[in-house]
Short mmCIF file of C-alpha atoms in Angstrom, two decimals:
data_model
loop_
_atom_site.label_atom_id
_atom_site.label_comp_id
_atom_site.label_asym_id
_atom_site.label_seq_id
_atom_site.Cartn_x
_atom_site.Cartn_y
_atom_site.Cartn_z
CA MET A 83 103.50 61.75 133.17
CA TYR A 84 103.57 61.26 136.95
CA HIS A 85 106.41 61.49 139.44
CA SER A 86 107.86 58.40 141.09
CA PHE A 87 107.60 57.52 144.77
CA SER A 88 110.14 56.37 147.29
CA SER A 89 109.68 52.81 148.51
CA SER A 90 109.71 54.25 152.02
CA SER A 91 106.36 55.95 151.35
CA SER A 92 103.51 55.14 153.69
CA SER A 93 101.68 51.90 152.95
CA SER A 94 98.60 52.66 154.98
CA SER A 95 95.48 52.71 152.83
CA GLU A 96 94.15 55.59 154.92
CA GLU A 97 97.29 57.65 154.25
CA GLN A 98 97.66 57.13 150.52
CA GLU A 99 99.21 60.00 148.62
CA THR A 100 97.63 61.73 145.67
CA ILE A 101 99.75 61.31 142.56
CA GLN A 102 100.55 64.64 140.95
CA PRO A 103 101.56 65.05 137.28
CA SER A 104 105.15 66.21 136.80
CA GLY A 105 104.98 66.62 133.04
CA LEU A 106 102.73 66.41 130.00
CA LEU A 107 103.54 64.91 126.62
CA VAL A 108 101.31 66.29 123.87
CA GLY A 109 100.86 65.90 120.14
CA HIS A 110 99.07 62.66 119.31
CA THR A 111 95.65 63.11 117.72
CA ARG A 112 94.44 59.67 118.84
CA PRO A 113 94.94 57.57 122.02
CA VAL A 114 98.52 56.65 122.96
CA SER A 115 98.89 52.87 122.82
CA ALA A 116 102.64 52.30 123.28
CA LEU A 117 105.38 53.88 125.41
CA ASP A 118 109.08 53.23 125.95
CA SER A 119 112.02 55.17 127.39
CA ILE A 120 115.76 55.13 126.75
CA SER A 121 118.56 56.39 128.98
CA PHE A 122 121.61 57.71 127.13
CA GLY A 123 125.07 58.59 128.46
CA THR A 124 125.79 58.94 132.15
CA SER A 125 123.44 61.80 133.00
CA SER A 126 119.94 61.12 134.28
CA ASN A 127 118.83 64.01 132.05
CA ASP A 128 119.97 62.24 128.87
CA SER A 129 116.79 60.28 128.26
CA ARG A 130 114.18 59.98 125.55
CA ILE A 131 110.54 58.97 125.80
CA LEU A 132 109.00 57.22 122.80
CA SER A 133 105.26 57.11 122.21
CA GLY A 134 103.13 55.38 119.60
CA GLY A 135 99.47 56.08 118.99
CA TRP A 136 96.32 55.14 117.18
CA ASP A 137 97.19 57.97 114.78
CA ALA A 138 100.04 55.68 113.56
CA ASP A 139 102.69 58.24 114.55
CA ILE A 140 105.75 57.63 116.72
CA ARG A 141 106.96 60.60 118.72
CA ILE A 142 110.29 61.08 120.47
CA PHE A 143 110.36 63.40 123.50
CA ASP A 144 113.14 64.87 125.61
CA GLY A 145 112.81 63.13 128.99
CA ARG A 146 113.83 66.27 130.86
CA THR A 147 111.97 69.08 129.10
CA MET A 148 109.04 66.98 127.77
CA GLU A 149 109.59 68.67 124.39
CA CYS A 150 108.71 66.68 121.27
CA LEU A 151 111.98 66.39 119.35
CA MET A 152 110.93 64.22 116.44
CA ILE A 153 107.89 62.64 114.75
CA LEU A 154 108.07 59.47 112.69
CA GLU A 155 104.91 60.23 110.79
CA ASN A 156 102.41 57.66 109.61
CA PHE A 157 102.84 56.57 106.01
CA ILE A 158 99.24 57.32 105.00
CA GLN A 159 97.98 60.37 106.85
CA LYS A 160 94.24 60.59 107.29
CA LYS A 161 92.63 63.89 106.32
CA GLU A 162 91.10 64.43 109.76
CA ASP A 163 94.49 63.84 111.40
CA SER A 164 96.07 66.45 109.12
CA VAL A 165 93.49 69.03 110.17
CA GLU A 166 94.08 68.35 113.87
CA LYS A 167 97.86 68.50 113.46
CA GLU A 168 97.62 71.92 111.83
CA ASN A 169 96.34 73.23 115.15
CA ILE A 170 99.43 71.96 117.02
CA VAL A 171 102.44 74.30 116.87
CA GLU A 172 105.64 72.24 116.49
CA GLU A 173 108.11 74.57 114.82
CA ASP A 174 111.22 72.91 116.32
CA THR A 175 110.06 69.33 115.84
CA VAL A 176 111.81 67.28 113.14
CA LYS A 177 109.35 65.28 111.04
CA ILE A 178 110.34 62.07 109.26
CA LYS A 179 107.77 61.55 106.52
CA GLY A 180 106.83 58.50 104.47
CA LYS A 181 108.56 55.85 106.59
CA GLY A 182 106.20 55.28 109.51
CA HIS A 183 103.35 52.85 110.08
CA THR A 184 100.05 52.84 108.22
CA GLN A 185 97.87 51.83 111.18
CA GLU A 186 97.87 51.97 114.98
CA VAL A 187 101.26 51.59 116.69
CA LEU A 188 100.78 49.03 119.47
CA ALA A 189 104.32 48.10 120.52
CA LEU A 190 107.65 49.84 121.13
CA SER A 191 110.91 48.44 122.47
CA HIS A 192 114.64 49.08 122.18
CA CYS A 193 118.17 47.93 122.92
CA LYS A 194 121.20 50.12 123.58
CA MET A 195 124.00 50.00 121.01
CA GLY A 196 126.34 52.36 122.84
CA ASP A 197 126.26 55.40 125.13
CA GLU A 198 124.47 57.54 122.54
CA GLU A 199 122.86 55.01 120.17
CA ALA A 200 119.95 52.61 120.36
CA LEU A 201 117.96 50.30 118.11
CA VAL A 202 114.26 51.08 118.37
CA VAL A 203 111.67 48.56 117.20
CA SER A 204 108.02 49.37 116.54
CA GLY A 205 105.01 47.36 115.47
CA GLY A 206 101.27 47.58 115.15
CA MET A 207 98.07 46.79 113.34
CA ASP A 208 99.70 47.07 109.90
CA SER A 209 101.66 43.84 110.66
CA TYR A 210 105.01 45.57 110.13
CA VAL A 211 107.99 45.45 112.46
CA LYS A 212 110.11 48.53 111.84
CA ILE A 213 113.71 48.77 113.04
CA TRP A 214 115.13 52.26 113.60
CA LYS A 215 118.54 53.55 114.67
CA LEU A 216 118.34 56.47 117.08
CA LYS A 217 121.45 58.55 117.74
CA ALA A 218 121.04 61.00 120.61
CA SER A 219 122.69 64.40 120.90
CA VAL A 220 123.60 66.31 124.03
CA ASP A 221 120.74 68.81 123.84
CA GLY A 222 118.34 66.63 121.85
CA LYS A 223 118.17 69.18 119.04
CA GLN A 224 120.54 67.18 116.82
CA ASP A 225 119.09 63.71 117.36
CA GLU A 226 119.23 61.47 114.29
CA VAL A 227 116.82 58.67 113.33
CA GLU A 228 117.27 56.24 110.46
CA LEU A 229 114.86 53.52 109.35
CA LEU A 230 117.08 50.45 108.91
CA HIS A 231 114.65 47.67 108.07
CA THR A 232 110.98 46.80 107.71
CA ILE A 233 109.67 43.27 108.28
CA LEU A 234 106.19 42.12 107.30
CA GLN A 235 104.89 39.48 109.70
CA LYS A 236 102.85 36.91 107.76
CA GLU A 237 101.66 33.36 108.32
CA ALA A 238 100.33 31.31 105.39
CA GLN A 239 99.90 34.52 103.38
CA GLN A 240 97.88 36.07 106.21
CA GLU A 241 99.27 39.20 107.84
CA ARG A 242 99.61 39.16 111.63
CA ALA A 243 99.22 42.38 113.60
CA ILE A 244 102.01 43.06 116.10
CA TRP A 245 100.87 43.19 119.73
CA SER A 246 104.11 43.07 121.75
CA LEU A 247 107.85 43.40 121.01
CA THR A 248 111.08 42.75 122.90
CA VAL A 249 114.77 42.59 121.93
CA ASP A 250 117.49 40.09 122.85
CA ALA A 251 120.67 42.17 122.68
CA SER A 252 122.97 39.54 124.20
CA LEU A 253 123.94 38.15 120.77
CA ASN A 254 126.33 39.67 118.23
CA SER A 255 123.28 40.48 116.12
CA PRO A 256 120.20 41.41 118.18
CA VAL A 257 117.00 39.40 117.74
CA VAL A 258 113.55 41.01 117.84
CA TYR A 259 110.76 38.83 119.26
CA SER A 260 107.17 39.63 118.37
CA SER A 261 103.74 38.34 119.35
CA CYS A 262 100.27 38.81 117.93
CA LEU A 263 96.66 38.25 118.93
CA GLU A 264 95.81 35.82 116.13
CA ASP A 265 97.77 32.80 117.39
CA GLY A 266 99.95 31.54 120.23
CA MET A 267 103.20 32.07 118.33
CA VAL A 268 106.27 34.10 119.21
CA ARG A 269 108.54 34.88 116.26
CA GLY A 270 112.15 36.02 116.34
CA TYR A 271 113.90 38.04 113.61
CA ASP A 272 117.63 38.70 113.27
CA VAL A 273 117.97 42.47 112.82
CA THR A 274 120.98 42.09 110.51
CA THR A 275 119.91 39.29 108.15
CA LEU A 276 116.15 39.93 108.66
CA LYS A 277 115.68 36.15 108.69
CA MET A 278 113.19 34.50 111.03
CA VAL A 279 115.46 32.68 113.49
CA ALA A 280 112.77 31.54 115.94
CA LYS A 281 109.18 30.42 115.67
CA MET A 282 107.76 29.11 118.93
CA LYS A 283 104.24 27.85 119.57
CA LEU A 284 104.24 28.70 123.27
CA HIS A 285 100.54 29.23 123.95
CA LEU A 286 97.14 27.99 122.86
CA ASN A 287 95.75 31.49 122.35
CA ASP A 288 97.00 35.02 121.77
CA VAL A 289 100.26 36.10 123.39
CA ARG A 290 99.62 39.34 125.27
CA HIS A 291 103.11 40.32 126.39
CA VAL A 292 106.73 39.28 125.75
CA LYS A 293 109.92 40.34 127.52
CA VAL A 294 113.58 39.28 127.31
CA ALA A 295 115.44 39.42 130.63
CA ASN A 296 118.48 37.81 132.23
CA CYS A 297 117.42 34.99 134.53
CA LEU A 298 118.43 31.40 135.41
CA ASP A 299 122.01 32.33 136.41
CA SER A 300 122.12 35.35 134.10
CA LYS A 301 120.95 33.51 130.98
CA ALA A 302 118.89 35.31 128.36
CA CYS A 303 115.27 34.26 128.87
CA LEU A 304 112.03 35.09 127.11
CA PHE A 305 108.97 35.55 129.34
CA THR A 306 105.48 35.37 127.82
CA CYS A 307 101.88 35.49 129.03
CA SER A 308 98.66 34.63 127.24
CA SER A 309 94.90 34.58 127.47
CA ASP A 310 95.26 30.79 127.83
CA LYS A 311 95.99 31.70 131.49
CA SER A 312 99.62 30.60 131.41
CA LEU A 313 102.98 32.27 132.00
CA LYS A 314 106.14 30.80 130.47
CA CYS A 315 109.89 31.36 130.49
CA VAL A 316 112.04 30.15 127.59
CA ASP A 317 115.78 29.63 127.99
CA LEU A 318 116.86 31.22 124.71
CA ARG A 319 120.27 29.53 124.64
CA ALA A 320 118.92 26.04 125.35
CA ASN A 321 115.88 26.78 123.16
CA LYS A 322 113.39 25.21 125.56
CA VAL A 323 110.72 26.18 128.06
CA ALA A 324 112.53 26.32 131.39
CA MET A 325 109.69 27.47 133.67
CA ARG A 326 105.94 27.70 133.45
CA ALA A 327 102.88 28.54 135.53
CA GLU A 328 99.47 27.48 134.26
CA ASN A 329 95.83 28.04 135.19
CA ILE A 330 96.88 31.20 136.98
CA SER A 331 93.54 32.96 136.84
CA GLN A 332 90.02 32.62 135.57
CA ASN A 333 90.62 35.87 133.72
CA VAL A 334 92.79 36.85 130.75
CA LEU A 335 96.44 37.51 131.59
CA MET A 336 97.15 41.02 130.34
CA ASN A 337 100.65 42.22 131.18
CA PHE A 338 103.62 41.60 133.47
CA THR A 339 106.77 43.29 134.71
CA LEU A 340 109.95 42.15 136.47
CA ASP A 341 111.60 43.81 139.44
CA ASP A 342 115.05 45.38 139.19
CA THR A 343 116.78 42.06 139.98
CA ASN A 344 114.54 39.94 137.71
CA GLU A 345 113.82 37.75 140.74
CA ARG A 346 110.17 38.74 141.18
CA LEU A 347 107.58 38.86 138.41
CA TYR A 348 104.28 40.73 138.78
CA LEU A 349 101.39 39.73 136.51
CA ALA A 350 98.08 41.53 135.90
CA ASP A 351 94.81 40.04 134.71
CA SER A 352 91.56 41.30 133.22
CA GLY A 353 89.76 40.81 136.53
CA GLY A 354 91.82 43.45 138.32
CA SER A 355 94.18 41.17 140.27
CA ILE A 356 97.99 41.31 140.56
CA HIS A 357 99.84 37.98 140.90
CA SER A 358 103.43 37.67 142.19
CA PHE A 359 105.89 34.94 141.14
CA ASP A 360 109.46 34.04 142.17
CA THR A 361 111.70 33.41 139.14
CA ARG A 362 114.28 31.70 141.37
CA MET A 363 111.73 29.02 142.26
CA SER A 364 110.40 27.99 138.83
CA LEU A 365 107.78 30.74 138.78
CA LYS A 366 106.30 29.73 142.11
CA ARG A 367 103.32 31.90 142.97
CA VAL A 368 104.24 34.06 145.95
CA ASP A 369 101.02 35.95 146.53
CA GLU A 370 98.10 37.77 144.96
CA VAL A 371 96.40 41.12 145.37
CA LYS A 372 92.76 40.58 144.50
CA ASN A 373 90.65 43.45 143.21
CA ALA A 374 93.66 45.76 142.96
CA HIS A 375 91.60 47.59 140.34
CA ARG A 376 87.91 47.71 139.59
CA GLY A 377 88.18 45.81 136.33
CA GLY A 378 91.05 44.86 134.08
CA ILE A 379 94.64 46.02 134.57
CA THR A 380 96.20 46.90 131.23
CA LYS A 381 99.80 47.72 132.22
CA LEU A 382 102.34 47.18 135.00
CA VAL A 383 105.68 48.96 135.50
CA TYR A 384 108.26 48.31 138.24
CA ASN A 385 110.81 50.93 139.27
CA LYS A 386 113.06 51.12 142.34
CA GLY A 387 110.94 49.15 144.78
CA MET A 388 107.63 50.50 143.51
CA LEU A 389 105.04 48.82 141.30
CA TYR A 390 102.75 50.98 139.16
CA SER A 391 99.50 49.59 137.73
CA GLY A 392 97.23 51.12 135.11
CA GLY A 393 93.56 50.32 134.84
CA GLY A 394 91.59 50.14 131.65
CA ALA A 395 88.12 49.84 133.15
CA ASP A 396 88.44 51.97 136.28
CA LYS A 397 90.72 54.55 134.56
CA ALA A 398 93.04 54.63 137.57
CA LEU A 399 96.80 54.69 138.11
CA LYS A 400 98.06 53.14 141.35
CA ALA A 401 101.43 52.89 143.09
CA TRP A 402 102.39 49.92 145.30
CA ASN A 403 105.28 49.43 147.72
CA CYS A 404 107.17 46.22 146.88
CA SER A 405 110.43 46.92 148.71
CA ASP A 406 112.19 45.01 151.49
CA GLY A 407 111.10 41.66 150.14
CA LYS A 408 107.41 42.36 150.60
CA LYS A 409 105.42 39.42 149.31
CA VAL A 410 102.22 41.41 149.02
CA PRO A 411 102.42 44.86 147.36
CA SER A 412 100.92 47.50 149.63
CA PRO A 413 99.05 50.52 148.20
CA VAL A 414 100.81 53.87 148.42
CA ALA A 415 99.02 56.22 146.04
CA THR A 416 96.25 56.34 143.48
CA VAL A 417 94.80 58.75 140.95
CA GLU A 418 91.85 58.58 138.62
CA VAL A 419 92.39 59.75 135.05
CA ASN A 420 89.96 60.69 132.32
CA ASP A 421 90.53 57.76 129.98
CA PRO A 422 91.49 54.08 130.05
CA ILE A 423 95.25 53.53 130.39
CA PHE A 424 96.73 51.77 127.35
CA ALA A 425 100.46 52.31 127.89
CA MET A 426 103.00 52.99 130.64
CA THR A 427 106.79 53.15 130.93
CA LYS A 428 109.37 54.17 133.51
CA LEU A 429 111.69 57.12 132.96
CA TYR A 430 115.26 56.22 133.87
#
């Protein structure tokens, strides 16, 4: 975990800061492939960090102390994982056994259900979408987690691994949208009835990332990107594609993030470039940072005027100043890490 930067930080490439770790989350026995964070209550300290890994576990951490509060353990624990876990001391960690995933956890998302409650959704290679209710306590020691539902994503009797998840919480009953790498479909499931309420063929190839956000005069919209080199925005109330941008890059579109106002969208590709779009102007391309990374960019996160990008090939984390209406993000800081970056999230 790395500390955030002020958008007033220097943008000179010669004066870039060195990013220093401000915390360390430990416990997974395999690479971490999904991250999310939830802010509870009114205190900035009341936050939880959720992580999912190739070990099929989901871990819940205290956002202030970095302590692991709870483990939603994988359903079928591999022998080698059991041996490694025996070497990790977690006396105060609550373990929920027999209800987790059976393979790699690749996606995590959530929606708030009150000051101290949230619905958490998880998905991965086992083709299951799991819906959990998380109730936070003041000190984190009395947090409660309940598995509400499990949905198997199948198409013509063929299971579809979950690649990305997002939640539309603007309805009386939230809807979970999921994507996979096998087709260009996005599917929506009502979390109460568990019925599939949406099935949209939005892309020609795999859908890499999905995100619900308020746009188009505060309407609930679903943004998607794909390796077919297109970016789309669906008006969920009108049930139609409202905006699109196609032939964006010669490379695979990997991930995107929206700024705090949902007016600017930043998109990363497998060639290391960052593309900027204006959601107020039908996803008009604003600008592009070429070769932002040496190789593919796996994740983007926006927070308070700063854009953070994670590299898979160059194993680097970079911070960019996007404040004051800057069209082109300017580099502020960079750090090289030991492994490819698979997941990132912002801590509220």
